[in-house]
């Protein structure tokens, strides 16, 4: 029997697109955050998590460094920093 | 129960027995009576099915694709231009391994536009991975619809099937048919158990991008499954006979072939006319015979070789041609013989295009011409002077 | 095997006529194959239908070239067309007669039956659709089908009043032949 | 990490508006839905075998038939009696929606299927390398509507698809933009609460095809609304029922961020073209009453334009 | 003039030389660069042509149909799903005897969706009555575009033509090509003189209803014309060489075939790789050869028989398969040999589907496998374990 | 005999509204036109080989592509510089126009081709034996929307195609009926005087498919207008510019002449259905202001309905 | 050479559809005619001709007897009569 | 015949790089075949392109499995991937170096050239697009193409300022190799 090939739901998680990020990445300052969730809503990768104020964070395994979160944060609490820098 | 019915109605009645949950079709002559009958059954509450009046055949095929993907048995019917317009979807359905049945009322293709019978429409999609069956008469159409669902839905196969019936000749022909009982059909055709389906409880991703890493494997699997279908057809045909008490030969019907010195290979209703001529010529002492091909895809190459290896002169009679080459069945059959021990003379004849009537006389002439030199694609019954400038 | 050719205009019920003939044969446990032959017919355009009747399964799928019987539903079709063409010697032609169209001359031993079918239908059904009258006449003239079988076919094909009327019409056609033509 | 129904690990370009849009839509729809998808960037970047970003049942068949496949899924669910529990969403790019798949969409709406159709409008065929679609805006540079000595780019106006679908009499039609993510959410939920065919045209910037910086996706998606070039509107049963009012910004602000319009910023002739684009925005502002204070005036002038009857 | 160009650009440049009045196409990978280049030429005023951005391939084909019917030379390009969606129109164009050229960037067909190269798309329309040519390299693509217009527009022929080039491998491959001069092209390809056209001065009715009285004659005429095209191709190819000073063999190219004991028959770019392997194996003393098929429709059956009759072992290598049967070229070739005197062993190999790379090693293995028992459709380079349940 | 450009000897049914319509259209257009025709009754009854009824250049390709073929013809004429002298007309039945060929029509309009498209609206697929199309009216009996125990016939409203094409922004859109032959003539001429894509939907009764007497074609084609079921309207650049006013007759007068509605005249349930059809007529009367005295009122109520802005 | 088959413009004139007429045909009374041309305009066969008052007439070689002309004539100057009757 | 494999991310100009290489070879009256190999690449996704250079027509159409040379346009691709894979013994790898990514160990006599191409490009072009720098380095390291030929290719492919800048960039790459690597 020759079975149809099947993909599993959400299996894209296996693909770590963080490696595509070559220049900048977002640094979550966690200082003035008001938990408006805009960064969470706007991230095209869906790789930002957080609930309370100053808990928001990006999963660098997937973050492509687009900078949208930094642009959208009403409190400028996210900054794009060169790849080398630490969080 | 035996009844005297129109071919289209025979199909509609049989389809109803198969309990499809979704029917989508677009009207095209000479398929219309089939879907009209089904529409009436639904309007009368005699058939519990969603009947979708789509806006094109491309969408008809897409609607049944969606329905089967959602786990429901589905049916469609079309013809000619409609089938050509579906071509893209049919390859897709096959590639997605979605079982469903489409009845094709065989009709010529444009241009010029012509609503009468030949086989150019269905043979054109022979590469797609859809099973193809051709019926001689309306009983066979009905039986093949049942067989097609059964084989296509077999989890080992999970492929679409096209049941071909000659436009007008069968679709609009009334004759005696035996319509089976619902409980017989339910036995032969258990509830549809899809191999994959769309279901929030178990969310599959269907129809993904097939990169070069795996694409060829899916095609290989399709080809191997097609060949596996030869076995499944054989066992289903045995089961068919057990349940319905009527034979339905899996690949072909051999008619007076054992000792034949000349034989015709043909598909569809013309086989009946050929049988008549075979009987007449046999009476005259001529050893002629017929191989009626029923299963065209998968192509039962080995079985055909065995059936025909002892016939020295074979004519393939076709209602289609690959322009600039030969008839499709002729080509497949020749390919199955080339390089084998038996090397009969196999000639190709193109006949009955666009409703050109095939008379007993035409058939006799084919048997006669067959004795002459091998011909690759001889057109019968044409007034060549009409088109020679 | 007997072969019948029906001449009519699209919209005049040639297909139903062929079908009824087949159904009647089936009611007598015979086999039949009834099929239409159109051009891309529009109401009014000439068209044919054909019927084959036999005691065994019918396999021949070609058109009928040499009919045993011919039914002419619309006599105006005989203007400029020979409805006897191909008729087997000794065959029969049943014509829905019309005053302004002359019937053809009999030849080759053809039997020509002329029935005022539309007129009878007008009386019985209130509409000049003589098809079932012609079928009754056919039964009487050829003996190929029995009137009861034809009635059975009509009751299956139509319902209620329409069926009753057509059964009566068929009977009138049958009687018309019996009364006007000596058996031969 | 909060689980989205569209998972990370997809292969969209950084800053892709469509990836963002698709996530917003499916998250708003919830688990009990089935999605049919036309061919296009979204399908490609979310389902390269063996990975899939979808956490809900999802099917792609062809470029043009998501609406028809959805019709079939809907019919099947109706047959199974599950249509009250499971929502059907069909989706595709602007090209598949307005061009090759428009026949299927029109048919689906005409037949009244209970399906939400979402058009991800990035204003060109992106998956195949930025060719013109029916939704490409005036003067936009695409590979099949390139500017050149004899051309300023796309010479046709953007096909007014929301109005066209509304003219079908669909119960609900809306436009939305990923620049207004909560509005997207609201509209998807509202659409799914209504029975029958629904259509949402979602504006999704494409940094690759529009040649803007990835980080500007949000800004571009806001500016298009704020200039009046892409009004946020809702139609119910063919009637306009709601619009988002704006304080109009000049179209330059929007155009200048994007390489696809950069040829308009080179010379005087380009200026004249920009003025034409401003006219389009102005017409939208007037037609949909996008500006509060002009509302009454707009009505007035509409009255005057009113059909002369014979 | 020799240049180093991308294949797509080579096509666009050549098409411009042919002076089409109307170009209509719909984007599909990997055809896009061709039409993008043409769009840019029009935008830059370098090409006087109506460039129509249609809404689908069905309409792309219909637009060029209309343009040619109105008496103007037209061009389109497509691929894969696009060609399948055009199928209905292509049969129609051929039946209406309207000459035009479509370049097909060969690509696999769905499902699963795959944008990479194989030949399934174009072979699927092999019955239609459209001439089909396959190119090995971009020079050949350009040359075949010229030839296709010339042959198709010959008033004796008046048929559409499909020029097939391998997606990515050729369309996106840059290599050295010789782009002819405009005046050479104008000489080879005179102004288009339609056989019939739409013109208020002489109002023809085109695309009428073809009743059974004449339909079959139109099909017969189409088949005969296809066969006549074999001669026209031959003479056009001679004329081509006279004008351009470069050979363009009419049907096939024979590569080290004279004394070959084993030969591969193949179409398209893979022929180049095969030539490399042939050279290597010849060096090793193995008598191997290649027949590169260029003209697939009409199928030059007799010419192929003659070219191959002395080769005892022949492998047909195909990037396509008729599911449940064999490769299309394999089938046609076998049919051309069956019943003839020469009875070589002809095996079928399916290779390179959906972008599966064809390496020299694959070709070597084909030459080796060819020595074994005859195989009808052996898939090369597949990871069968991926799909075996 | 005055020569028509559509000749006698065609094979339409007696009383065919489409034969009449086609003749009116081509006679109004004159000799210098090229016609592209979808598959359908008209094509079949006018071109059975070897006869043709057409005195102007005419081409049929397929069922769904007349608009695309016309686009190609137009492009060719433009290339040849002949477009000012020769008019291009594409035509097809309601089925080909609203359903299978709608994608091609929409594309032709979107691209702005200089073509007049005429839809011969006989409200079903007649050539194939009277199946439901998108333009089949509510409750009509067709072979694929038959009445039955579970059905009153076609369960969907007629697709509002003129509005849909108008919503595309086509320069000219009109409805017409063979019940008003001079109006047909005027509209065809007007359309051909305007550059760009034009659309006329011409109401053409089909005695065979609608089951009315052949002699009633004219009456039926007038009543449909006079009841408000098929308003005669004109749109220019998407705006309603002209309507034919009526003194509304009850829809029964129209329905009762036709067999396709006879199932509505059998019982009480049928009456309720007729009332629904009356509602459709009333809505048209209101929407298009078909009745002079109600004109102002209609405007009033429109105002009240007006979109709530947010 | 195998030529495409071609039909000639207006060749439908060869087909005399008057034979389809089996019951009634229009009789042009030519009494009260006002030359409004409505009959001419409405005939689906296009087989009515006439210019002046009381000159309108149908070509029975093609007339299918639909009765539209009789219905449309504002002066009731056309009557449908059984086929047998003379004009 | 020489075979070259180029590693880059979609959007980083791998195709243009391959094309320039081929054009340069063509400018030296050699034959070349340059072709990309994508997945369905989106900006950022890893992809390859290939070039073959020869003195006679190039017929081989397969991908490059055993390159003579490898160009690494984006060093981050070396994370988790061995860019030396398949490299012919004695072949060369030219890497657009990056501080945070270590270069691979040389093996099988591979010559590894590390060039700060993006940095140089930033200086020369104002953008960190080191492709032409790498090509200059390739010319110097392998001798397969001459700098003039490369310049010719660049001038054909680009216009005006862009061309000038890239010619300068190529030169800088060329010089970088000449200065930093002994010939071997
Ligand atoms: C029949 C057919 N024609 C063309 C294509 C090629 N194709 C695939 S996706 C695409 C463009 C998609 O554009 P759009 O719908 O706007 O989606 P996007 O990629 O922009 O998100 C095209 C032209 C195809 N797959 N099938
Ligand atoms: C692709 C395709 N599908 C279906 C058909 C069958 N077909 C031909 S004409 C027709 C109906 C035409 O209906 P409409 O467009 O309303 O024209 P009418 O005949 O009513 O004038 C149909 C369904 C076809 N020719 N081609
Ligand atoms: S930079 Fe972009 S991808 Fe990364 S977390 Fe922010 S929004 Fe998401
Ligand atoms: S956008 Fe800024 S303020 Fe809002 S949740 Fe994110 S980090 Fe906090
Ligand atoms: S090309 Fe545009 S739409 Fe496609 S993935 Fe990239 S940004 Fe998104
Ligand atoms: S079926 Fe209707 S549209 Fe067709 S010819 Fe007859 S009356 Fe005319
Ligand atoms: S009866 Fe009908 S066909 Fe005859 S002339 Fe009058 S309108 Fe014409
Ligand atoms: S309709 Fe009557 S009045 Fe008018 S022209 Fe004809 S015959 Fe005369
Ligand atoms: Mg898009
Ligand atoms: Mg219609």
Short mmCIF file of N, CA and C in Angstrom, two decimals, chain B residues 2-4 6 115-116 136-138 168-170 172-177 255 269-273 275-276 279 355-360, chain C residues 1 15 18-24 26 30-41 56-65 156:
data_model
loop_
_atom_site.label_atom_id
_atom_site.label_comp_id
_atom_site.label_asym_id
_atom_site.label_seq_id
_atom_site.Cartn_x
_atom_site.Cartn_y
_atom_site.Cartn_z
N UNK B 2 -35.89 -5.47 -12.46
CA UNK B 2 -35.75 -5.08 -13.86
C UNK B 2 -36.73 -3.97 -14.20
N UNK B 3 -36.22 -3.00 -14.92
CA UNK B 3 -37.06 -1.90 -15.37
C UNK B 3 -36.62 -1.47 -16.76
N UNK B 4 -37.51 -0.76 -17.42
CA UNK B 4 -37.16 -0.20 -18.73
C UNK B 4 -36.89 1.28 -18.51
N UNK B 6 -34.36 5.00 -19.06
CA UNK B 6 -33.36 5.77 -19.78
C UNK B 6 -32.01 5.60 -19.09
N UNK B 115 -22.16 18.07 -30.15
CA UNK B 115 -22.68 17.55 -28.88
C UNK B 115 -22.83 16.04 -28.89
N UNK B 116 -22.33 15.38 -29.96
CA UNK B 116 -22.58 13.97 -30.10
C UNK B 116 -21.41 13.13 -29.61
N UNK B 136 -20.58 -0.71 -21.96
CA UNK B 136 -21.21 -1.04 -23.25
C UNK B 136 -22.69 -0.67 -23.23
N UNK B 137 -23.33 -0.91 -22.09
CA UNK B 137 -24.77 -0.68 -22.03
C UNK B 137 -25.12 -0.11 -20.66
N UNK B 138 -26.38 0.19 -20.48
CA UNK B 138 -26.74 0.91 -19.26
C UNK B 138 -26.66 0.05 -18.01
N UNK B 168 -25.83 10.24 -25.62
CA UNK B 168 -27.03 9.93 -26.41
C UNK B 168 -27.26 8.43 -26.50
N UNK B 169 -26.28 7.72 -27.10
CA UNK B 169 -26.49 6.29 -27.34
C UNK B 169 -26.89 5.59 -26.05
N UNK B 170 -26.18 5.92 -24.99
CA UNK B 170 -26.55 5.34 -23.70
C UNK B 170 -27.32 6.34 -22.81
N UNK B 172 -29.25 8.74 -23.44
CA UNK B 172 -30.62 8.98 -23.87
C UNK B 172 -31.30 7.71 -24.38
N UNK B 173 -30.58 6.60 -24.31
CA UNK B 173 -31.17 5.34 -24.75
C UNK B 173 -31.94 4.69 -23.61
N UNK B 174 -33.13 4.22 -23.92
CA UNK B 174 -33.92 3.50 -22.91
C UNK B 174 -33.73 2.01 -23.13
N UNK B 175 -33.46 1.30 -22.05
CA UNK B 175 -33.42 -0.15 -22.20
C UNK B 175 -33.68 -0.84 -20.88
N UNK B 176 -33.67 -2.16 -20.93
CA UNK B 176 -34.00 -2.91 -19.73
C UNK B 176 -32.77 -3.01 -18.84
N UNK B 177 -32.94 -2.60 -17.60
CA UNK B 177 -31.85 -2.72 -16.65
C UNK B 177 -32.36 -3.30 -15.33
N UNK B 255 -15.19 -11.80 -26.23
CA UNK B 255 -16.35 -12.32 -26.95
C UNK B 255 -15.86 -13.12 -28.15
N UNK B 269 -20.20 1.53 -26.15
CA UNK B 269 -21.41 0.93 -26.71
C UNK B 269 -21.20 0.28 -28.06
N UNK B 270 -20.17 0.70 -28.78
CA UNK B 270 -19.94 0.12 -30.09
C UNK B 270 -19.67 -1.38 -29.97
N UNK B 271 -19.28 -1.81 -28.79
CA UNK B 271 -19.03 -3.24 -28.58
C UNK B 271 -20.28 -4.06 -28.90
N UNK B 272 -21.44 -3.49 -28.59
CA UNK B 272 -22.68 -4.23 -28.88
C UNK B 272 -22.84 -4.48 -30.36
N UNK B 273 -22.63 -3.43 -31.12
CA UNK B 273 -22.75 -3.56 -32.57
C UNK B 273 -21.72 -4.57 -33.10
N UNK B 275 -20.50 -7.10 -31.49
CA UNK B 275 -20.94 -8.46 -31.16
C UNK B 275 -21.92 -8.98 -32.21
N UNK B 276 -22.83 -8.10 -32.63
CA UNK B 276 -23.78 -8.51 -33.65
C UNK B 276 -23.04 -8.95 -34.92
N UNK B 279 -21.24 -12.24 -34.51
CA UNK B 279 -22.16 -13.37 -34.63
C UNK B 279 -22.49 -13.66 -36.09
N UNK B 355 -20.42 11.70 -33.30
CA UNK B 355 -21.74 11.21 -33.60
C UNK B 355 -21.88 10.55 -34.96
N UNK B 356 -20.75 10.45 -35.69
CA UNK B 356 -20.83 9.68 -36.94
C UNK B 356 -21.29 8.28 -36.58
N UNK B 357 -22.41 7.87 -37.16
CA UNK B 357 -23.00 6.59 -36.78
C UNK B 357 -22.09 5.43 -37.16
N UNK B 358 -22.00 4.45 -36.28
CA UNK B 358 -21.21 3.25 -36.57
C UNK B 358 -22.19 2.13 -36.90
N UNK B 359 -22.22 1.77 -38.15
CA UNK B 359 -23.17 0.75 -38.57
C UNK B 359 -22.50 -0.62 -38.57
N UNK B 360 -23.30 -1.64 -38.69
CA UNK B 360 -22.74 -2.99 -38.80
C UNK B 360 -21.81 -3.06 -40.01
N UNK C 1 -35.57 -9.51 -34.52
CA UNK C 1 -35.59 -8.12 -34.03
C UNK C 1 -36.37 -7.23 -34.99
N UNK C 15 -39.72 11.22 -28.52
CA UNK C 15 -38.94 10.42 -27.58
C UNK C 15 -39.86 9.66 -26.65
N UNK C 18 -41.32 6.76 -28.49
CA UNK C 18 -40.39 5.65 -28.57
C UNK C 18 -40.29 4.93 -27.23
N UNK C 19 -40.25 5.74 -26.19
CA UNK C 19 -40.13 5.18 -24.86
C UNK C 19 -41.34 4.31 -24.51
N UNK C 20 -42.54 4.81 -24.84
CA UNK C 20 -43.75 4.04 -24.55
C UNK C 20 -43.75 2.71 -25.31
N UNK C 21 -43.28 2.77 -26.52
CA UNK C 21 -43.21 1.56 -27.32
C UNK C 21 -42.29 0.55 -26.65
N UNK C 22 -41.14 1.04 -26.22
CA UNK C 22 -40.19 0.17 -25.53
C UNK C 22 -40.77 -0.37 -24.24
N UNK C 23 -41.45 0.50 -23.49
CA UNK C 23 -42.03 0.07 -22.22
C UNK C 23 -43.10 -1.00 -22.45
N UNK C 24 -43.86 -0.81 -23.51
CA UNK C 24 -44.90 -1.79 -23.81
C UNK C 24 -44.27 -3.14 -24.13
N UNK C 26 -41.43 -4.17 -23.09
CA UNK C 26 -40.89 -4.67 -21.83
C UNK C 26 -42.01 -5.28 -20.98
N UNK C 30 -40.43 -8.57 -23.26
CA UNK C 30 -39.50 -8.55 -24.38
C UNK C 30 -38.41 -7.51 -24.07
N UNK C 31 -37.43 -7.46 -24.90
CA UNK C 31 -36.38 -6.45 -24.75
C UNK C 31 -36.61 -5.32 -25.73
N UNK C 32 -36.16 -4.15 -25.35
CA UNK C 32 -36.30 -3.03 -26.27
C UNK C 32 -35.16 -2.05 -26.06
N UNK C 33 -34.90 -1.26 -27.08
CA UNK C 33 -33.92 -0.17 -27.00
C UNK C 33 -34.55 0.99 -27.76
N UNK C 34 -34.82 2.06 -27.06
CA UNK C 34 -35.46 3.22 -27.67
C UNK C 34 -34.53 4.40 -27.53
N UNK C 35 -34.30 5.08 -28.62
CA UNK C 35 -33.34 6.20 -28.54
C UNK C 35 -33.62 7.26 -29.58
N UNK C 36 -33.34 8.51 -29.19
CA UNK C 36 -33.62 9.63 -30.07
C UNK C 36 -32.44 9.91 -30.98
N UNK C 37 -32.70 10.62 -32.02
CA UNK C 37 -31.61 11.09 -32.88
C UNK C 37 -31.91 12.53 -33.25
N UNK C 38 -31.27 13.48 -32.59
CA UNK C 38 -31.50 14.88 -32.93
C UNK C 38 -30.36 15.41 -33.76
N UNK C 39 -30.69 16.45 -34.47
CA UNK C 39 -29.75 17.52 -34.74
C UNK C 39 -29.76 18.28 -33.44
N UNK C 40 -29.20 19.47 -33.40
CA UNK C 40 -29.32 20.26 -32.19
C UNK C 40 -30.72 20.85 -32.23
N UNK C 41 -31.70 20.00 -31.96
CA UNK C 41 -33.09 20.31 -32.30
C UNK C 41 -33.68 21.46 -31.50
N UNK C 56 -34.55 -11.13 -27.26
CA UNK C 56 -33.33 -11.23 -26.47
C UNK C 56 -32.71 -9.84 -26.34
N UNK C 57 -31.74 -9.76 -25.48
CA UNK C 57 -31.07 -8.51 -25.22
C UNK C 57 -30.65 -7.83 -26.53
N UNK C 58 -30.78 -6.51 -26.54
CA UNK C 58 -30.46 -5.80 -27.79
C UNK C 58 -29.10 -5.15 -27.68
N UNK C 59 -28.24 -5.49 -28.60
CA UNK C 59 -26.86 -5.00 -28.53
C UNK C 59 -26.53 -4.01 -29.63
N UNK C 60 -27.28 -4.06 -30.69
CA UNK C 60 -26.98 -3.20 -31.84
C UNK C 60 -27.24 -1.74 -31.49
N UNK C 61 -26.23 -0.88 -31.72
CA UNK C 61 -26.32 0.52 -31.28
C UNK C 61 -26.39 1.52 -32.42
N UNK C 62 -26.37 1.04 -33.64
CA UNK C 62 -26.40 1.98 -34.75
C UNK C 62 -27.81 2.54 -34.93
N UNK C 63 -27.92 3.56 -35.76
CA UNK C 63 -29.24 4.05 -36.11
C UNK C 63 -29.99 2.99 -36.91
N UNK C 64 -31.28 3.20 -37.08
CA UNK C 64 -32.08 2.26 -37.84
C UNK C 64 -32.07 2.71 -39.30
N UNK C 65 -31.54 1.86 -40.15
CA UNK C 65 -31.48 2.20 -41.57
C UNK C 65 -32.57 1.52 -42.38
N UNK C 156 -47.65 3.74 -16.42
CA UNK C 156 -46.40 3.95 -15.71
C UNK C 156 -45.80 5.31 -16.03
#
